[in-house]
Amino acid sequence: MAISELEHVHSVWNRMKPNSTIYRLLLNDIEFVSATKGTIIARLQIQPIHLNSKGTLHGTVSTCLTDWAGGLAIASTGLDHTGLSTDIHTTFISTAKQGDWLEVEGRAIKVGGTLAFTTVEIRKVVDGASGPVVSTGTHTKYVRQ
């Protein structure tokens, strides 16, 4: 019996997590909301470890989420590996504070034989729904195996 995209993404994440100190540190409590072919959605509550010196979401966390969500969006297409980063960009639009929830949506725009191109949007969750954009990102990965 075939497994769902969400089950596959969970499997890839469970293999990646023990091998990545930064993912374990920053994304240990991330929760998957859904996964379909080419798209993943997850939520993360902002903790003190995610904050910069001003008490708001650190840009490193947004970029880490762009890396993570882009890779797992690629995995949602059925690949067992998320590739190697070749290019990553994050645009910071607003911010979040401790206790806020973020919703992270990663989309695999194109997964070719050599490169994969992804976009990521990070939004604050307001009243249980996706709210204002915190950051957007693009991520290109080398996926040839």
mmCIF file of N, CA, C and O in Angstrom, residues 2-97:
data_model
loop_
_atom_site.group_PDB
_atom_site.id
_atom_site.type_symbol
_atom_site.label_atom_id
_atom_site.label_comp_id
_atom_site.label_asym_id
_atom_site.label_seq_id
_atom_site.Cartn_x
_atom_site.Cartn_y
_atom_site.Cartn_z
ATOM 1 N N ALA A 2 0.584 2.193 -0.842
ATOM 2 C CA ALA A 2 1.368 3.421 -0.947
ATOM 3 C C ALA A 2 1.127 4.291 0.280
ATOM 4 O O ALA A 2 0.026 4.338 0.825
ATOM 5 N N ILE A 3 2.169 4.996 0.686
ATOM 6 C CA ILE A 3 2.011 5.905 1.819
ATOM 7 C C ILE A 3 1.650 7.296 1.296
ATOM 8 O O ILE A 3 1.951 7.647 0.159
ATOM 9 N N SER A 4 1.031 8.088 2.133
ATOM 10 C CA SER A 4 0.622 9.441 1.754
ATOM 11 C C SER A 4 1.842 10.361 1.701
ATOM 12 O O SER A 4 2.911 10.038 2.244
ATOM 13 N N GLU A 5 1.662 11.499 1.065
ATOM 14 C CA GLU A 5 2.739 12.493 1.025
ATOM 15 C C GLU A 5 3.134 12.913 2.440
ATOM 16 O O GLU A 5 4.309 13.068 2.748
ATOM 17 N N LEU A 6 2.142 13.073 3.323
ATOM 18 C CA LEU A 6 2.437 13.488 4.697
ATOM 19 C C LEU A 6 3.262 12.426 5.418
ATOM 20 O O LEU A 6 4.241 12.748 6.103
ATOM 21 N N GLU A 7 2.908 11.164 5.238
ATOM 22 C CA GLU A 7 3.689 10.088 5.864
ATOM 23 C C GLU A 7 5.113 10.064 5.305
ATOM 24 O O GLU A 7 6.078 9.875 6.063
ATOM 25 N N HIS A 8 5.242 10.276 4.003
ATOM 26 C CA HIS A 8 6.573 10.287 3.388
ATOM 27 C C HIS A 8 7.409 11.454 3.920
ATOM 28 O O HIS A 8 8.587 11.269 4.269
ATOM 29 N N VAL A 9 6.805 12.627 4.009
ATOM 30 C CA VAL A 9 7.523 13.803 4.526
ATOM 31 C C VAL A 9 7.941 13.565 5.976
ATOM 32 O O VAL A 9 9.070 13.881 6.364
ATOM 33 N N HIS A 10 7.057 12.991 6.786
ATOM 34 C CA HIS A 10 7.416 12.650 8.178
ATOM 35 C C HIS A 10 8.617 11.713 8.204
ATOM 36 O O HIS A 10 9.531 11.884 9.015
ATOM 37 N N SER A 11 8.606 10.723 7.327
ATOM 38 C CA SER A 11 9.698 9.757 7.275
ATOM 39 C C SER A 11 11.028 10.436 6.926
ATOM 40 O O SER A 11 12.054 10.185 7.559
ATOM 41 N N VAL A 12 11.001 11.305 5.913
ATOM 42 C CA VAL A 12 12.224 12.024 5.520
ATOM 43 C C VAL A 12 12.686 12.913 6.671
ATOM 44 O O VAL A 12 13.874 12.960 7.008
ATOM 45 N N TRP A 13 11.756 13.649 7.302
ATOM 46 C CA TRP A 13 12.103 14.531 8.427
ATOM 47 C C TRP A 13 12.694 13.725 9.579
ATOM 48 O O TRP A 13 13.705 14.116 10.172
ATOM 49 N N ASN A 14 12.126 12.576 9.889
ATOM 50 C CA ASN A 14 12.648 11.755 10.982
ATOM 51 C C ASN A 14 14.047 11.226 10.686
ATOM 52 O O ASN A 14 14.832 11.002 11.610
ATOM 53 N N ARG A 15 14.385 11.049 9.403
ATOM 54 C CA ARG A 15 15.751 10.647 9.029
ATOM 55 C C ARG A 15 16.713 11.829 9.103
ATOM 56 O O ARG A 15 17.879 11.670 9.451
ATOM 57 N N MET A 16 16.242 13.029 8.718
ATOM 58 C CA MET A 16 17.102 14.219 8.685
ATOM 59 C C MET A 16 17.426 14.752 10.079
ATOM 60 O O MET A 16 18.551 15.164 10.354
ATOM 61 N N LYS A 17 16.418 14.796 10.914
ATOM 62 C CA LYS A 17 16.509 15.485 12.209
ATOM 63 C C LYS A 17 17.697 15.041 13.070
ATOM 64 O O LYS A 17 18.417 15.898 13.586
ATOM 65 N N PRO A 18 17.956 13.743 13.240
ATOM 66 C CA PRO A 18 19.075 13.352 14.101
ATOM 67 C C PRO A 18 20.446 13.801 13.576
ATOM 68 O O PRO A 18 21.401 13.904 14.332
ATOM 69 N N ASN A 19 20.525 14.069 12.268
ATOM 70 C CA ASN A 19 21.801 14.436 11.652
ATOM 71 C C ASN A 19 22.015 15.937 11.525
ATOM 72 O O ASN A 19 23.020 16.358 10.958
ATOM 73 N N SER A 20 21.088 16.735 12.017
ATOM 74 C CA SER A 20 21.193 18.181 11.882
ATOM 75 C C SER A 20 21.017 18.869 13.231
ATOM 76 O O SER A 20 19.906 19.014 13.733
ATOM 77 N N THR A 21 22.127 19.308 13.795
ATOM 78 C CA THR A 21 22.081 19.991 15.086
ATOM 79 C C THR A 21 21.223 21.244 15.016
ATOM 80 O O THR A 21 20.420 21.507 15.915
ATOM 81 N N ILE A 22 21.330 22.032 13.949
ATOM 82 C CA ILE A 22 20.577 23.279 13.849
ATOM 83 C C ILE A 22 19.081 23.005 13.739
ATOM 84 O O ILE A 22 18.258 23.706 14.337
ATOM 85 N N TYR A 23 18.689 21.991 12.995
ATOM 86 C CA TYR A 23 17.271 21.644 12.899
ATOM 87 C C TYR A 23 16.742 21.170 14.260
ATOM 88 O O TYR A 23 15.642 21.529 14.665
ATOM 89 N N ARG A 24 17.530 20.346 14.959
ATOM 90 C CA ARG A 24 17.102 19.869 16.285
ATOM 91 C C ARG A 24 16.985 21.036 17.254
ATOM 92 O O ARG A 24 16.061 21.085 18.069
ATOM 93 N N LEU A 25 17.886 21.992 17.162
ATOM 94 C CA LEU A 25 17.888 23.138 18.064
ATOM 95 C C LEU A 25 16.706 24.070 17.795
ATOM 96 O O LEU A 25 15.972 24.445 18.706
ATOM 97 N N LEU A 26 16.517 24.456 16.530
ATOM 98 C CA LEU A 26 15.518 25.471 16.199
ATOM 99 C C LEU A 26 14.150 24.918 15.841
ATOM 100 O O LEU A 26 13.136 25.605 16.023
ATOM 101 N N LEU A 27 14.094 23.695 15.308
ATOM 102 C CA LEU A 27 12.835 23.190 14.761
ATOM 103 C C LEU A 27 12.349 21.921 15.453
ATOM 104 O O LEU A 27 11.503 21.208 14.918
ATOM 105 N N ASN A 28 12.840 21.661 16.626
ATOM 106 C CA ASN A 28 12.488 20.435 17.337
ATOM 107 C C ASN A 28 10.981 20.286 17.546
ATOM 108 O O ASN A 28 10.451 19.184 17.512
ATOM 109 N N ASP A 29 10.293 21.401 17.760
ATOM 110 C CA ASP A 29 8.863 21.350 18.078
ATOM 111 C C ASP A 29 7.959 21.682 16.893
ATOM 112 O O ASP A 29 6.756 21.906 17.081
ATOM 113 N N ILE A 30 8.495 21.728 15.688
ATOM 114 C CA ILE A 30 7.664 22.053 14.528
ATOM 115 C C ILE A 30 6.625 20.952 14.316
ATOM 116 O O ILE A 30 6.890 19.781 14.572
ATOM 117 N N GLU A 31 5.433 21.355 13.901
ATOM 118 C CA GLU A 31 4.327 20.414 13.712
ATOM 119 C C GLU A 31 3.847 20.481 12.270
ATOM 120 O O GLU A 31 3.573 21.568 11.758
ATOM 121 N N PHE A 32 3.718 19.341 11.626
ATOM 122 C CA PHE A 32 3.171 19.300 10.277
ATOM 123 C C PHE A 32 1.659 19.488 10.329
ATOM 124 O O PHE A 32 0.983 18.901 11.167
ATOM 125 N N VAL A 33 1.158 20.312 9.429
ATOM 126 C CA VAL A 33 -0.282 20.504 9.268
ATOM 127 C C VAL A 33 -0.770 19.648 8.108
ATOM 128 O O VAL A 33 -1.770 18.948 8.222
ATOM 129 N N SER A 34 -0.031 19.699 6.992
ATOM 130 C CA SER A 34 -0.437 18.920 5.823
ATOM 131 C C SER A 34 0.722 18.791 4.857
ATOM 132 O O SER A 34 1.708 19.522 4.931
ATOM 133 N N ALA A 35 0.565 17.859 3.947
ATOM 134 C CA ALA A 35 1.500 17.694 2.834
ATOM 135 C C ALA A 35 0.721 17.100 1.664
ATOM 136 O O ALA A 35 -0.048 16.148 1.836
ATOM 137 N N THR A 36 0.906 17.712 0.513
ATOM 138 C CA THR A 36 0.391 17.182 -0.732
ATOM 139 C C THR A 36 1.571 17.184 -1.697
ATOM 140 O O THR A 36 2.641 17.708 -1.368
ATOM 141 N N LYS A 37 1.394 16.629 -2.867
ATOM 142 C CA LYS A 37 2.518 16.564 -3.805
ATOM 143 C C LYS A 37 3.008 17.981 -4.131
ATOM 144 O O LYS A 37 2.283 18.789 -4.699
ATOM 145 N N GLY A 38 4.243 18.280 -3.699
ATOM 146 C CA GLY A 38 4.867 19.560 -3.984
ATOM 147 C C GLY A 38 4.647 20.642 -2.946
ATOM 148 O O GLY A 38 5.205 21.732 -3.062
ATOM 149 N N THR A 39 3.870 20.368 -1.901
ATOM 150 C CA THR A 39 3.575 21.395 -0.898
ATOM 151 C C THR A 39 3.557 20.796 0.505
ATOM 152 O O THR A 39 2.993 19.723 0.718
ATOM 153 N N ILE A 40 4.177 21.520 1.445
ATOM 154 C CA ILE A 40 4.055 21.151 2.859
ATOM 155 C C ILE A 40 3.638 22.395 3.633
ATOM 156 O O ILE A 40 3.993 23.521 3.268
ATOM 157 N N ILE A 41 2.881 22.173 4.690
ATOM 158 C CA ILE A 41 2.508 23.248 5.612
ATOM 159 C C ILE A 41 2.804 22.749 7.020
ATOM 160 O O ILE A 41 2.446 21.621 7.375
ATOM 161 N N ALA A 42 3.474 23.605 7.798
ATOM 162 C CA ALA A 42 3.820 23.262 9.176
ATOM 163 C C ALA A 42 3.642 24.496 10.055
ATOM 164 O O ALA A 42 3.550 25.620 9.551
ATOM 165 N N ARG A 43 3.596 24.274 11.356
ATOM 166 C CA ARG A 43 3.474 25.380 12.310
ATOM 167 C C ARG A 43 4.519 25.239 13.401
ATOM 168 O O ARG A 43 4.870 24.132 13.810
ATOM 169 N N LEU A 44 4.986 26.399 13.850
ATOM 170 C CA LEU A 44 6.007 26.470 14.898
ATOM 171 C C LEU A 44 5.666 27.613 15.831
ATOM 172 O O LEU A 44 5.407 28.736 15.375
ATOM 173 N N GLN A 45 5.671 27.339 17.143
ATOM 174 C CA GLN A 45 5.466 28.414 18.111
ATOM 175 C C GLN A 45 6.824 29.007 18.482
ATOM 176 O O GLN A 45 7.775 28.282 18.764
ATOM 177 N N ILE A 46 6.886 30.336 18.456
ATOM 178 C CA ILE A 46 8.136 31.042 18.721
ATOM 179 C C ILE A 46 8.489 30.932 20.201
ATOM 180 O O ILE A 46 7.704 31.300 21.078
ATOM 181 N N GLN A 47 9.710 30.446 20.450
ATOM 182 C CA GLN A 47 10.253 30.273 21.796
ATOM 183 C C GLN A 47 11.438 31.234 21.987
ATOM 184 O O GLN A 47 11.933 31.811 21.012
ATOM 185 N N PRO A 48 11.930 31.384 23.215
ATOM 186 C CA PRO A 48 13.068 32.291 23.444
ATOM 187 C C PRO A 48 14.275 32.001 22.550
ATOM 188 O O PRO A 48 14.962 32.934 22.130
ATOM 189 N N ILE A 49 14.510 30.748 22.207
ATOM 190 C CA ILE A 49 15.658 30.399 21.364
ATOM 191 C C ILE A 49 15.546 30.990 19.962
ATOM 192 O O ILE A 49 16.534 31.132 19.249
ATOM 193 N N HIS A 50 14.341 31.358 19.537
ATOM 194 C CA HIS A 50 14.094 31.875 18.188
ATOM 195 C C HIS A 50 14.237 33.399 18.099
ATOM 196 O O HIS A 50 14.069 33.963 17.019
ATOM 197 N N LEU A 51 14.547 34.055 19.205
ATOM 198 C CA LEU A 51 14.522 35.519 19.256
ATOM 199 C C LEU A 51 15.892 36.149 19.053
ATOM 200 O O LEU A 51 16.918 35.593 19.441
ATOM 201 N N ASN A 52 15.878 37.358 18.480
ATOM 202 C CA ASN A 52 17.105 38.152 18.367
ATOM 203 C C ASN A 52 17.249 39.036 19.602
ATOM 204 O O ASN A 52 16.453 38.945 20.547
ATOM 205 N N SER A 53 18.239 39.906 19.607
ATOM 206 C CA SER A 53 18.506 40.758 20.770
ATOM 207 C C SER A 53 17.403 41.784 21.020
ATOM 208 O O SER A 53 17.327 42.352 22.101
ATOM 209 N N LYS A 54 16.549 41.998 20.062
ATOM 210 C CA LYS A 54 15.425 42.948 20.208
ATOM 211 C C LYS A 54 14.151 42.250 20.700
ATOM 212 O O LYS A 54 13.119 42.888 20.869
ATOM 213 N N GLY A 55 14.221 40.926 20.878
ATOM 214 C CA GLY A 55 13.073 40.179 21.365
ATOM 215 C C GLY A 55 12.079 39.781 20.291
ATOM 216 O O GLY A 55 10.943 39.430 20.597
ATOM 217 N N THR A 56 12.514 39.816 19.032
ATOM 218 C CA THR A 56 11.641 39.402 17.935
ATOM 219 C C THR A 56 12.316 38.259 17.160
ATOM 220 O O THR A 56 13.479 37.948 17.376
ATOM 221 N N LEU A 57 11.552 37.687 16.247
ATOM 222 C CA LEU A 57 12.043 36.543 15.487
ATOM 223 C C LEU A 57 13.378 36.853 14.810
ATOM 224 O O LEU A 57 13.504 37.843 14.087
ATOM 225 N N HIS A 58 14.367 36.017 15.041
ATOM 226 C CA HIS A 58 15.694 36.188 14.435
ATOM 227 C C HIS A 58 15.638 35.792 12.967
ATOM 228 O O HIS A 58 15.001 34.795 12.604
ATOM 229 N N GLY A 59 16.294 36.560 12.119
ATOM 230 C CA GLY A 59 16.333 36.275 10.693
ATOM 231 C C GLY A 59 16.907 34.908 10.368
ATOM 232 O O GLY A 59 16.520 34.284 9.377
ATOM 233 N N THR A 60 17.797 34.427 11.207
ATOM 234 C CA THR A 60 18.370 33.102 10.998
ATOM 235 C C THR A 60 17.290 32.032 11.048
ATOM 236 O O THR A 60 17.339 31.054 10.297
ATOM 237 N N VAL A 61 16.298 32.218 11.904
ATOM 238 C CA VAL A 61 15.220 31.236 12.014
ATOM 239 C C VAL A 61 14.387 31.232 10.729
ATOM 240 O O VAL A 61 14.050 30.163 10.209
ATOM 241 N N SER A 62 14.087 32.412 10.208
ATOM 242 C CA SER A 62 13.326 32.482 8.952
ATOM 243 C C SER A 62 14.086 31.804 7.822
ATOM 244 O O SER A 62 13.500 31.071 7.016
ATOM 245 N N THR A 63 15.384 32.017 7.747
ATOM 246 C CA THR A 63 16.179 31.394 6.691
ATOM 247 C C THR A 63 16.288 29.888 6.909
ATOM 248 O O THR A 63 16.213 29.111 5.949
ATOM 249 N N CYS A 64 16.416 29.468 8.153
ATOM 250 C CA CYS A 64 16.435 28.038 8.464
ATOM 251 C C CYS A 64 15.113 27.397 8.036
ATOM 252 O O CYS A 64 15.095 26.312 7.436
ATOM 253 N N LEU A 65 13.999 28.078 8.301
ATOM 254 C CA LEU A 65 12.691 27.562 7.891
ATOM 255 C C LEU A 65 12.572 27.497 6.369
ATOM 256 O O LEU A 65 11.958 26.573 5.826
ATOM 257 N N THR A 66 13.158 28.467 5.673
ATOM 258 C CA THR A 66 13.154 28.443 4.207
ATOM 259 C C THR A 66 13.916 27.222 3.702
ATOM 260 O O THR A 66 13.457 26.519 2.789
ATOM 261 N N ASP A 67 15.056 26.948 4.287
ATOM 262 C CA ASP A 67 15.858 25.780 3.928
ATOM 263 C C ASP A 67 15.075 24.496 4.201
ATOM 264 O O ASP A 67 14.939 23.625 3.330
ATOM 265 N N TRP A 68 14.538 24.390 5.388
ATOM 266 C CA TRP A 68 13.827 23.191 5.828
ATOM 267 C C TRP A 68 12.574 22.931 4.993
ATOM 268 O O TRP A 68 12.374 21.831 4.474
ATOM 269 N N ALA A 69 11.721 23.949 4.859
ATOM 270 C CA ALA A 69 10.446 23.773 4.155
ATOM 271 C C ALA A 69 10.655 23.541 2.659
ATOM 272 O O ALA A 69 9.923 22.762 2.042
ATOM 273 N N GLY A 70 11.639 24.193 2.072
ATOM 274 C CA GLY A 70 11.942 23.950 0.664
ATOM 275 C C GLY A 70 12.363 22.515 0.433
ATOM 276 O O GLY A 70 11.904 21.847 -0.497
ATOM 277 N N GLY A 71 13.230 22.019 1.301
ATOM 278 C CA GLY A 71 13.684 20.640 1.176
ATOM 279 C C GLY A 71 12.556 19.634 1.336
ATOM 280 O O GLY A 71 12.448 18.671 0.579
ATOM 281 N N LEU A 72 11.701 19.866 2.318
ATOM 282 C CA LEU A 72 10.616 18.915 2.537
ATOM 283 C C LEU A 72 9.515 19.035 1.490
ATOM 284 O O LEU A 72 8.813 18.054 1.204
ATOM 285 N N ALA A 73 9.370 20.208 0.878
ATOM 286 C CA ALA A 73 8.457 20.318 -0.265
ATOM 287 C C ALA A 73 8.959 19.437 -1.408
ATOM 288 O O ALA A 73 8.173 18.777 -2.098
ATOM 289 N N ILE A 74 10.270 19.413 -1.601
ATOM 290 C CA ILE A 74 10.869 18.519 -2.600
ATOM 291 C C ILE A 74 10.582 17.061 -2.236
ATOM 292 O O ILE A 74 10.170 16.268 -3.077
ATOM 293 N N ALA A 75 10.761 16.727 -0.959
ATOM 294 C CA ALA A 75 10.490 15.353 -0.513
ATOM 295 C C ALA A 75 9.031 14.979 -0.752
ATOM 296 O O ALA A 75 8.736 13.819 -1.080
ATOM 297 N N SER A 76 8.129 15.944 -0.649
ATOM 298 C CA SER A 76 6.703 15.636 -0.833
ATOM 299 C C SER A 76 6.374 15.197 -2.261
ATOM 300 O O SER A 76 5.307 14.648 -2.508
ATOM 301 N N THR A 77 7.310 15.417 -3.184
ATOM 302 C CA THR A 77 7.100 14.952 -4.564
ATOM 303 C C THR A 77 7.475 13.479 -4.722
ATOM 304 O O THR A 77 7.342 12.925 -5.807
ATOM 305 N N GLY A 78 7.982 12.882 -3.644
ATOM 306 C CA GLY A 78 8.325 11.467 -3.667
ATOM 307 C C GLY A 78 9.802 11.168 -3.543
ATOM 308 O O GLY A 78 10.185 10.008 -3.412
ATOM 309 N N LEU A 79 10.656 12.196 -3.584
ATOM 310 C CA LEU A 79 12.097 11.956 -3.432
ATOM 311 C C LEU A 79 12.420 11.587 -1.991
ATOM 312 O O LEU A 79 11.789 12.074 -1.054
ATOM 313 N N ASP A 80 13.432 10.735 -1.822
ATOM 314 C CA ASP A 80 13.847 10.325 -0.484
ATOM 315 C C ASP A 80 14.898 11.242 0.122
ATOM 316 O O ASP A 80 15.197 11.128 1.305
ATOM 317 N N HIS A 81 15.454 12.119 -0.703
ATOM 318 C CA HIS A 81 16.462 13.057 -0.223
ATOM 319 C C HIS A 81 16.038 14.464 -0.635
ATOM 320 O O HIS A 81 15.362 14.650 -1.643
ATOM 321 N N THR A 82 16.480 15.447 0.143
ATOM 322 C CA THR A 82 16.032 16.825 -0.107
ATOM 323 C C THR A 82 17.042 17.646 -0.884
ATOM 324 O O THR A 82 16.775 18.807 -1.184
ATOM 325 N N GLY A 83 18.177 17.073 -1.236
ATOM 326 C CA GLY A 83 19.154 17.769 -2.061
ATOM 327 C C GLY A 83 20.118 18.635 -1.275
ATOM 328 O O GLY A 83 20.080 18.723 -0.052
ATOM 329 N N LEU A 84 21.005 19.292 -2.032
ATOM 330 C CA LEU A 84 22.020 20.194 -1.473
ATOM 331 C C LEU A 84 21.698 21.612 -1.910
ATOM 332 O O LEU A 84 21.433 21.867 -3.084
ATOM 333 N N SER A 85 21.766 22.545 -0.977
ATOM 334 C CA SER A 85 21.450 23.942 -1.301
ATOM 335 C C SER A 85 22.473 24.523 -2.264
ATOM 336 O O SER A 85 23.683 24.359 -2.079
ATOM 337 N N THR A 86 21.969 25.195 -3.294
ATOM 338 C CA THR A 86 22.847 25.925 -4.207
ATOM 339 C C THR A 86 22.587 27.423 -4.134
ATOM 340 O O THR A 86 23.451 28.217 -4.475
ATOM 341 N N ASP A 87 21.381 27.804 -3.697
ATOM 342 C CA ASP A 87 21.026 29.219 -3.607
ATOM 343 C C ASP A 87 19.835 29.346 -2.660
ATOM 344 O O ASP A 87 18.909 28.531 -2.728
ATOM 345 N N ILE A 88 19.887 30.344 -1.785
ATOM 346 C CA ILE A 88 18.776 30.571 -0.863
ATOM 347 C C ILE A 88 18.656 32.068 -0.610
ATOM 348 O O ILE A 88 19.664 32.762 -0.464
ATOM 349 N N HIS A 89 17.420 32.548 -0.640
ATOM 350 C CA HIS A 89 17.142 33.967 -0.388
ATOM 351 C C HIS A 89 15.958 34.066 0.559
ATOM 352 O O HIS A 89 14.979 33.333 0.405
ATOM 353 N N THR A 90 16.044 35.001 1.490
ATOM 354 C CA THR A 90 14.931 35.270 2.391
ATOM 355 C C THR A 90 14.677 36.769 2.390
ATOM 356 O O THR A 90 15.619 37.561 2.511
ATOM 357 N N THR A 91 13.424 37.140 2.243
ATOM 358 C CA THR A 91 13.014 38.536 2.328
ATOM 359 C C THR A 91 12.209 38.701 3.610
ATOM 360 O O THR A 91 11.218 37.996 3.824
ATOM 361 N N PHE A 92 12.656 39.618 4.459
ATOM 362 C CA PHE A 92 12.019 39.847 5.755
ATOM 363 C C PHE A 92 11.002 40.972 5.612
ATOM 364 O O PHE A 92 11.350 42.090 5.244
ATOM 365 N N ILE A 93 9.746 40.676 5.909
ATOM 366 C CA ILE A 93 8.655 41.615 5.671
ATOM 367 C C ILE A 93 8.110 42.186 6.975
ATOM 368 O O ILE A 93 7.860 43.376 7.079
ATOM 369 N N SER A 94 7.932 41.328 7.965
ATOM 370 C CA SER A 94 7.510 41.776 9.291
ATOM 371 C C SER A 94 8.164 40.846 10.302
ATOM 372 O O SER A 94 9.121 40.159 9.958
ATOM 373 N N THR A 95 7.672 40.798 11.508
ATOM 374 C CA THR A 95 8.321 39.950 12.492
ATOM 375 C C THR A 95 7.286 39.281 13.386
ATOM 376 O O THR A 95 6.074 39.441 13.195
ATOM 377 N N ALA A 96 7.765 38.524 14.338
ATOM 378 C CA ALA A 96 6.921 37.828 15.303
ATOM 379 C C ALA A 96 7.631 37.873 16.643
ATOM 380 O O ALA A 96 8.830 38.153 16.713
ATOM 381 N N LYS A 97 6.881 37.592 17.687
ATOM 382 C CA LYS A 97 7.454 37.629 19.028
ATOM 383 C C LYS A 97 7.207 36.299 19.740
ATOM 384 O O LYS A 97 6.467 35.447 19.247
#
